Amino acid sequence: MIPNSLDPVTASYHRCMHGGGFVDSFYETLMASSSEVASKFRHTDFPHQKLMLRESLLVMILFSQGQSHVREEIEQLAVRHDRDHLDIPPPMYELWINALCRAVREHDPKFTPEVEQQWRDAMQPGIDLMKSHY
């Protein structure tokens, strides 16, 4: 059961994770969005990657709530994704957020356009920080 005291995005995150398949749906959509994106995942350890996504989403939610103690974690993610490492260019983040919102739409039984906008708003500070390190 999800506590009523959670913010809307955290509550949606837990609803998405509760039913299973959310992370798989996200990656299927993301990799289908572009051959360039799919090529970035060529040598990916998906069991590990899926755990990292779950953790990263929570960190990004906390960051959007002003929890400054997680900034360092996002900056570490940003360095891992910068041009000298995984080379994830800024335009790919639009594909990422679109894939995320599609997965939320599929897996959150309380999905509404407002929930989607809340997710987009919550992810934007982390995305902006990631892009700034490219």
PDB file of C-alpha atoms in Angstrom:
ATOM      1  CA  MET A   1       0.000   0.000   0.000  1.00  0.00           C
ATOM      2  CA  ILE A   2       1.272   3.464  -0.912  1.00  0.00           C
ATOM      3  CA  PRO A   3       1.054   6.075   1.861  1.00  0.00           C
ATOM      4  CA  ASN A   4      -1.159   9.073   1.112  1.00  0.00           C
ATOM      5  CA  SER A   5       1.530  11.449   2.386  1.00  0.00           C
ATOM      6  CA  LEU A   6       3.826  10.893  -0.619  1.00  0.00           C
ATOM      7  CA  ASP A   7       4.183  13.588  -3.241  1.00  0.00           C
ATOM      8  CA  PRO A   8       2.355  12.764  -6.505  1.00  0.00           C
ATOM      9  CA  VAL A   9       5.435  11.670  -8.477  1.00  0.00           C
ATOM     10  CA  THR A  10       6.792   9.451  -5.715  1.00  0.00           C
ATOM     11  CA  ALA A  11       3.351   7.886  -5.326  1.00  0.00           C
ATOM     12  CA  SER A  12       3.162   7.335  -9.092  1.00  0.00           C
ATOM     13  CA  TYR A  13       6.658   5.802  -9.052  1.00  0.00           C
ATOM     14  CA  HIS A  14       5.557   3.281  -6.426  1.00  0.00           C
ATOM     15  CA  ARG A  15       2.370   2.454  -8.346  1.00  0.00           C
ATOM     16  CA  CYS A  16       4.450   1.880 -11.491  1.00  0.00           C
ATOM     17  CA  MET A  17       6.892  -0.388  -9.687  1.00  0.00           C
ATOM     18  CA  HIS A  18       4.164  -2.298  -7.876  1.00  0.00           C
ATOM     19  CA  GLY A  19       2.736  -4.018 -10.947  1.00  0.00           C
ATOM     20  CA  GLY A  20       6.050  -5.057 -12.484  1.00  0.00           C
ATOM     21  CA  GLY A  21       7.214  -4.523 -16.042  1.00  0.00           C
ATOM     22  CA  PHE A  22       7.666  -0.763 -15.748  1.00  0.00           C
ATOM     23  CA  VAL A  23      11.425  -0.749 -16.268  1.00  0.00           C
ATOM     24  CA  ASP A  24      11.196  -3.212 -19.174  1.00  0.00           C
ATOM     25  CA  SER A  25       8.523  -1.064 -20.837  1.00  0.00           C
ATOM     26  CA  PHE A  26      10.688   2.007 -20.395  1.00  0.00           C
ATOM     27  CA  TYR A  27      13.743   0.408 -22.015  1.00  0.00           C
ATOM     28  CA  GLU A  28      11.735  -1.147 -24.857  1.00  0.00           C
ATOM     29  CA  THR A  29      10.267   2.262 -25.688  1.00  0.00           C
ATOM     30  CA  LEU A  30      13.568   4.094 -25.265  1.00  0.00           C
ATOM     31  CA  MET A  31      15.537   1.725 -27.493  1.00  0.00           C
ATOM     32  CA  ALA A  32      12.796   1.749 -30.130  1.00  0.00           C
ATOM     33  CA  SER A  33      12.882   5.555 -30.203  1.00  0.00           C
ATOM     34  CA  SER A  34      16.098   5.756 -32.229  1.00  0.00           C
ATOM     35  CA  SER A  35      18.786   3.504 -33.667  1.00  0.00           C
ATOM     36  CA  GLU A  36      21.369   5.828 -32.081  1.00  0.00           C
ATOM     37  CA  VAL A  37      19.816   5.238 -28.654  1.00  0.00           C
ATOM     38  CA  ALA A  38      19.668   1.484 -29.244  1.00  0.00           C
ATOM     39  CA  SER A  39      23.355   1.466 -30.167  1.00  0.00           C
ATOM     40  CA  LYS A  40      24.210   3.107 -26.828  1.00  0.00           C
ATOM     41  CA  PHE A  41      22.848  -0.007 -25.090  1.00  0.00           C
ATOM     42  CA  ARG A  42      24.723  -2.536 -27.232  1.00  0.00           C
ATOM     43  CA  HIS A  43      26.974  -3.778 -24.426  1.00  0.00           C
ATOM     44  CA  THR A  44      24.699  -3.075 -21.475  1.00  0.00           C
ATOM     45  CA  ASP A  45      24.338  -5.356 -18.471  1.00  0.00           C
ATOM     46  CA  PHE A  46      20.554  -4.971 -18.271  1.00  0.00           C
ATOM     47  CA  PRO A  47      19.959  -6.505 -14.834  1.00  0.00           C
ATOM     48  CA  HIS A  48      22.376  -3.921 -13.411  1.00  0.00           C
ATOM     49  CA  GLN A  49      21.047  -1.143 -15.658  1.00  0.00           C
ATOM     50  CA  LYS A  50      17.484  -1.751 -14.493  1.00  0.00           C
ATOM     51  CA  LEU A  51      18.506  -1.410 -10.855  1.00  0.00           C
ATOM     52  CA  MET A  52      20.395   1.774 -11.689  1.00  0.00           C
ATOM     53  CA  LEU A  53      17.324   3.249 -13.372  1.00  0.00           C
ATOM     54  CA  ARG A  54      15.123   2.565 -10.363  1.00  0.00           C
ATOM     55  CA  GLU A  55      17.650   4.239  -8.065  1.00  0.00           C
ATOM     56  CA  SER A  56      18.296   7.131 -10.449  1.00  0.00           C
ATOM     57  CA  LEU A  57      14.613   7.943 -10.757  1.00  0.00           C
ATOM     58  CA  LEU A  58      14.306   8.185  -6.985  1.00  0.00           C
ATOM     59  CA  VAL A  59      17.399  10.403  -6.807  1.00  0.00           C
ATOM     60  CA  MET A  60      15.996  12.676  -9.517  1.00  0.00           C
ATOM     61  CA  ILE A  61      12.669  12.888  -7.685  1.00  0.00           C
ATOM     62  CA  LEU A  62      14.469  13.847  -4.464  1.00  0.00           C
ATOM     63  CA  PHE A  63      16.555  16.423  -6.341  1.00  0.00           C
ATOM     64  CA  SER A  64      13.414  18.018  -7.794  1.00  0.00           C
ATOM     65  CA  GLN A  65      12.079  18.322  -4.251  1.00  0.00           C
ATOM     66  CA  GLY A  66      15.089  20.409  -3.266  1.00  0.00           C
ATOM     67  CA  GLN A  67      16.959  17.628  -1.478  1.00  0.00           C
ATOM     68  CA  SER A  68      20.419  19.036  -2.187  1.00  0.00           C
ATOM     69  CA  HIS A  69      22.239  16.050  -0.646  1.00  0.00           C
ATOM     70  CA  VAL A  70      21.527  14.036  -3.827  1.00  0.00           C
ATOM     71  CA  ARG A  71      23.074  16.604  -6.179  1.00  0.00           C
ATOM     72  CA  GLU A  72      26.438  14.811  -6.007  1.00  0.00           C
ATOM     73  CA  GLU A  73      24.805  11.557  -7.163  1.00  0.00           C
ATOM     74  CA  ILE A  74      23.282  13.296 -10.182  1.00  0.00           C
ATOM     75  CA  GLU A  75      26.592  14.967 -10.961  1.00  0.00           C
ATOM     76  CA  GLN A  76      28.250  11.529 -10.900  1.00  0.00           C
ATOM     77  CA  LEU A  77      25.555  10.280 -13.292  1.00  0.00           C
ATOM     78  CA  ALA A  78      26.173  13.323 -15.477  1.00  0.00           C
ATOM     79  CA  VAL A  79      29.895  12.603 -15.695  1.00  0.00           C
ATOM     80  CA  ARG A  80      29.170   8.966 -16.586  1.00  0.00           C
ATOM     81  CA  HIS A  81      26.882  10.168 -19.390  1.00  0.00           C
ATOM     82  CA  ASP A  82      29.062  13.051 -20.678  1.00  0.00           C
ATOM     83  CA  ARG A  83      30.831  13.214 -24.038  1.00  0.00           C
ATOM     84  CA  ASP A  84      33.994  11.644 -22.609  1.00  0.00           C
ATOM     85  CA  HIS A  85      32.253   8.563 -21.235  1.00  0.00           C
ATOM     86  CA  LEU A  86      28.887   7.196 -22.472  1.00  0.00           C
ATOM     87  CA  ASP A  87      28.480  10.200 -24.815  1.00  0.00           C
ATOM     88  CA  ILE A  88      24.766  10.816 -24.329  1.00  0.00           C
ATOM     89  CA  PRO A  89      24.091  14.072 -26.191  1.00  0.00           C
ATOM     90  CA  PRO A  90      21.509  16.514 -24.795  1.00  0.00           C
ATOM     91  CA  PRO A  91      18.831  15.800 -27.460  1.00  0.00           C
ATOM     92  CA  MET A  92      18.625  12.180 -26.261  1.00  0.00           C
ATOM     93  CA  TYR A  93      17.144  13.328 -22.966  1.00  0.00           C
ATOM     94  CA  GLU A  94      13.949  14.279 -24.783  1.00  0.00           C
ATOM     95  CA  LEU A  95      13.662  10.675 -25.988  1.00  0.00           C
ATOM     96  CA  TRP A  96      14.407   9.523 -22.443  1.00  0.00           C
ATOM     97  CA  ILE A  97      11.661  11.609 -20.813  1.00  0.00           C
ATOM     98  CA  ASN A  98       9.170  10.627 -23.521  1.00  0.00           C
ATOM     99  CA  ALA A  99       9.934   6.925 -22.966  1.00  0.00           C
ATOM    100  CA  LEU A 100       9.608   7.419 -19.226  1.00  0.00           C
ATOM    101  CA  CYS A 101       6.223   9.115 -19.541  1.00  0.00           C
ATOM    102  CA  ARG A 102       4.984   6.402 -21.880  1.00  0.00           C
ATOM    103  CA  ALA A 103       5.987   3.741 -19.340  1.00  0.00           C
ATOM    104  CA  VAL A 104       4.253   5.711 -16.580  1.00  0.00           C
ATOM    105  CA  ARG A 105       1.123   5.912 -18.755  1.00  0.00           C
ATOM    106  CA  GLU A 106       1.200   2.137 -19.214  1.00  0.00           C
ATOM    107  CA  HIS A 107       1.935   1.190 -15.604  1.00  0.00           C
ATOM    108  CA  ASP A 108       0.374   3.798 -13.321  1.00  0.00           C
ATOM    109  CA  PRO A 109      -3.304   2.913 -12.891  1.00  0.00           C
ATOM    110  CA  LYS A 110      -3.954   6.502 -11.760  1.00  0.00           C
ATOM    111  CA  PHE A 111      -2.226   8.076 -14.770  1.00  0.00           C
ATOM    112  CA  THR A 112      -3.613  11.401 -16.008  1.00  0.00           C
ATOM    113  CA  PRO A 113      -2.130  14.138 -18.187  1.00  0.00           C
ATOM    114  CA  GLU A 114      -1.503  16.009 -14.922  1.00  0.00           C
ATOM    115  CA  VAL A 115       0.541  13.064 -13.588  1.00  0.00           C
ATOM    116  CA  GLU A 116       2.576  13.095 -16.797  1.00  0.00           C
ATOM    117  CA  GLN A 117       3.283  16.810 -16.413  1.00  0.00           C
ATOM    118  CA  GLN A 118       4.278  16.254 -12.783  1.00  0.00           C
ATOM    119  CA  TRP A 119       6.776  13.620 -13.905  1.00  0.00           C
ATOM    120  CA  ARG A 120       8.164  15.923 -16.601  1.00  0.00           C
ATOM    121  CA  ASP A 121       8.483  18.756 -14.092  1.00  0.00           C
ATOM    122  CA  ALA A 122      10.138  16.485 -11.516  1.00  0.00           C
ATOM    123  CA  MET A 123      12.686  15.092 -13.972  1.00  0.00           C
ATOM    124  CA  GLN A 124      13.619  18.445 -15.533  1.00  0.00           C
ATOM    125  CA  PRO A 125      16.041  19.699 -12.846  1.00  0.00           C
ATOM    126  CA  GLY A 126      18.030  16.459 -13.039  1.00  0.00           C
ATOM    127  CA  ILE A 127      17.923  16.449 -16.828  1.00  0.00           C
ATOM    128  CA  ASP A 128      19.129  20.056 -16.903  1.00  0.00           C
ATOM    129  CA  LEU A 129      22.027  19.163 -14.614  1.00  0.00           C
ATOM    130  CA  MET A 130      22.903  16.140 -16.758  1.00  0.00           C
ATOM    131  CA  LYS A 131      22.862  18.251 -19.928  1.00  0.00           C
ATOM    132  CA  SER A 132      25.022  20.946 -18.328  1.00  0.00           C
ATOM    133  CA  HIS A 133      27.846  18.435 -17.850  1.00  0.00           C
ATOM    134  CA  TYR A 134      27.856  17.206 -21.433  1.00  0.00           C
TER     135      TYR A 134
END
